[in-house]
């Protein structure tokens, strides 16, 4: 009788323990992933982000949902991603503009990219292109320089926003050519594009992906690209360096970041899957068709690029004298 009671007691004590053993965690991702896009729809960042989101969804049966959070040169979206929980379910398509340039331009930026975000996967890089309306009086970059020298601060150029690499490419060219063009900032590439097409601004300094469709349609005339070598997508367009400004080299990169302290296995999974996509002929062709150049990296390589450019652009921004309140 006593033995029977002890046996019953042992079973009763064991049952709660069995029910408290945690179930094995589901493999990542177990729910939809939000991809923050820090610019409005239609620009180069948005195009690449949606392409990556679509291909990740198709290849892996994941659900990756782009979420546009534009404004302030892309810093609003980056700040939101930096504040998100480090679970891997909030990722952001960052670029040189808001990751390594903006921190030196904005006096009260709410995030530090090196401290608050972690590099996951480099996706692509692209030169910047200087374009004008197809019917513009500016046929060459030299025409722009001559007009700007003759009447300083009258030639206007639009950009996706203050503090972007593209904005500073125009300012760096001002210095290289010893001219003064007037900068007109917009909230994203699409708004700037509409105004240059309408003739409301003389020029636009743009990423190649943002301008390529209008160039191919014959509505925009490319005057020069700002990278050290010509763009694969615009092989007939000379570089600024070729046109007499030796050493001129400004390009931008795009890649995925997550909040700091995101688990390393999640970062490894994302990096592996993005790099698999970048290795496929279909994805390579899709990125090149948008005017960018695909380039894969390990998380460590991309983190090194982030930190190197972060320090490099400190000097460039300070030398330009540009600041944003």
mmCIF file of N, CA, C and O in Angstrom, residues 50-64 273 277 282-283:
data_model
loop_
_atom_site.group_PDB
_atom_site.id
_atom_site.type_symbol
_atom_site.label_atom_id
_atom_site.label_comp_id
_atom_site.label_asym_id
_atom_site.label_seq_id
_atom_site.Cartn_x
_atom_site.Cartn_y
_atom_site.Cartn_z
ATOM 1 N N UNK A 50 13.188 45.677 -53.132
ATOM 2 C CA UNK A 50 12.053 44.874 -53.570
ATOM 3 C C UNK A 50 12.501 43.663 -54.384
ATOM 4 O O UNK A 50 11.890 42.587 -54.308
ATOM 5 N N UNK A 51 13.561 43.825 -55.136
ATOM 6 C CA UNK A 51 14.100 42.702 -55.894
ATOM 7 C C UNK A 51 14.610 41.613 -54.952
ATOM 8 O O UNK A 51 14.307 40.423 -55.127
ATOM 9 N N UNK A 52 15.379 42.014 -53.934
ATOM 10 C CA UNK A 52 15.904 41.043 -52.965
ATOM 11 C C UNK A 52 14.753 40.395 -52.183
ATOM 12 O O UNK A 52 14.733 39.174 -51.988
ATOM 13 N N UNK A 53 13.782 41.197 -51.751
ATOM 14 C CA UNK A 53 12.647 40.657 -51.004
ATOM 15 C C UNK A 53 11.870 39.639 -51.836
ATOM 16 O O UNK A 53 11.504 38.557 -51.354
ATOM 17 N N UNK A 54 11.638 39.981 -53.090
ATOM 18 C CA UNK A 54 10.896 39.079 -53.976
ATOM 19 C C UNK A 54 11.638 37.767 -54.192
ATOM 20 O O UNK A 54 11.043 36.685 -54.105
ATOM 21 N N UNK A 55 12.943 37.854 -54.466
ATOM 22 C CA UNK A 55 13.713 36.644 -54.762
ATOM 23 C C UNK A 55 13.910 35.768 -53.524
ATOM 24 O O UNK A 55 13.911 34.539 -53.627
ATOM 25 N N UNK A 56 14.066 36.377 -52.353
ATOM 26 C CA UNK A 56 14.159 35.589 -51.121
ATOM 27 C C UNK A 56 12.852 34.844 -50.872
ATOM 28 O O UNK A 56 12.839 33.690 -50.438
ATOM 29 N N UNK A 57 11.752 35.512 -51.150
ATOM 30 C CA UNK A 57 10.438 34.893 -50.970
ATOM 31 C C UNK A 57 10.247 33.729 -51.937
ATOM 32 O O UNK A 57 9.794 32.645 -51.558
ATOM 33 N N UNK A 58 10.630 33.942 -53.201
ATOM 34 C CA UNK A 58 10.458 32.903 -54.212
ATOM 35 C C UNK A 58 11.370 31.705 -53.969
ATOM 36 O O UNK A 58 10.944 30.551 -54.091
ATOM 37 N N UNK A 59 12.629 31.980 -53.620
ATOM 38 C CA UNK A 59 13.614 30.906 -53.500
ATOM 39 C C UNK A 59 13.432 30.064 -52.251
ATOM 40 O O UNK A 59 13.702 28.860 -52.254
ATOM 41 N N UNK A 60 12.985 30.698 -51.157
ATOM 42 C CA UNK A 60 12.959 30.013 -49.866
ATOM 43 C C UNK A 60 11.573 29.844 -49.258
ATOM 44 O O UNK A 60 11.444 29.283 -48.171
ATOM 45 N N UNK A 61 10.562 30.363 -49.973
ATOM 46 C CA UNK A 61 9.201 30.338 -49.443
ATOM 47 C C UNK A 61 9.091 31.126 -48.130
ATOM 48 O O UNK A 61 8.262 30.817 -47.288
ATOM 49 N N UNK A 62 9.961 32.119 -47.974
ATOM 50 C CA UNK A 62 9.845 33.037 -46.860
ATOM 51 C C UNK A 62 8.800 34.089 -47.223
ATOM 52 O O UNK A 62 8.374 34.190 -48.386
ATOM 53 N N UNK A 63 8.433 34.899 -46.256
ATOM 54 C CA UNK A 63 7.618 36.079 -46.524
ATOM 55 C C UNK A 63 8.432 37.297 -46.111
ATOM 56 O O UNK A 63 8.646 37.533 -44.920
ATOM 57 N N UNK A 64 8.938 38.032 -47.092
ATOM 58 C CA UNK A 64 9.746 39.224 -46.841
ATOM 59 C C UNK A 64 8.953 40.417 -47.365
ATOM 60 O O UNK A 64 8.668 40.504 -48.564
ATOM 61 N N UNK A 273 21.716 33.010 -47.693
ATOM 62 C CA UNK A 273 20.631 33.016 -48.671
ATOM 63 C C UNK A 273 20.755 34.174 -49.655
ATOM 64 O O UNK A 273 20.466 34.021 -50.848
ATOM 65 N N UNK A 277 21.493 33.943 -53.833
ATOM 66 C CA UNK A 277 20.761 34.690 -54.861
ATOM 67 C C UNK A 277 21.712 35.439 -55.785
ATOM 68 O O UNK A 277 21.549 35.424 -57.010
ATOM 69 N N UNK A 282 20.222 34.709 -63.036
ATOM 70 C CA UNK A 282 18.989 35.500 -63.076
ATOM 71 C C UNK A 282 19.096 36.743 -62.203
ATOM 72 O O UNK A 282 18.721 37.848 -62.623
ATOM 73 N N UNK A 283 19.616 36.580 -60.980
ATOM 74 C CA UNK A 283 19.726 37.710 -60.066
ATOM 75 C C UNK A 283 20.791 38.694 -60.552
ATOM 76 O O UNK A 283 20.597 39.921 -60.488
#
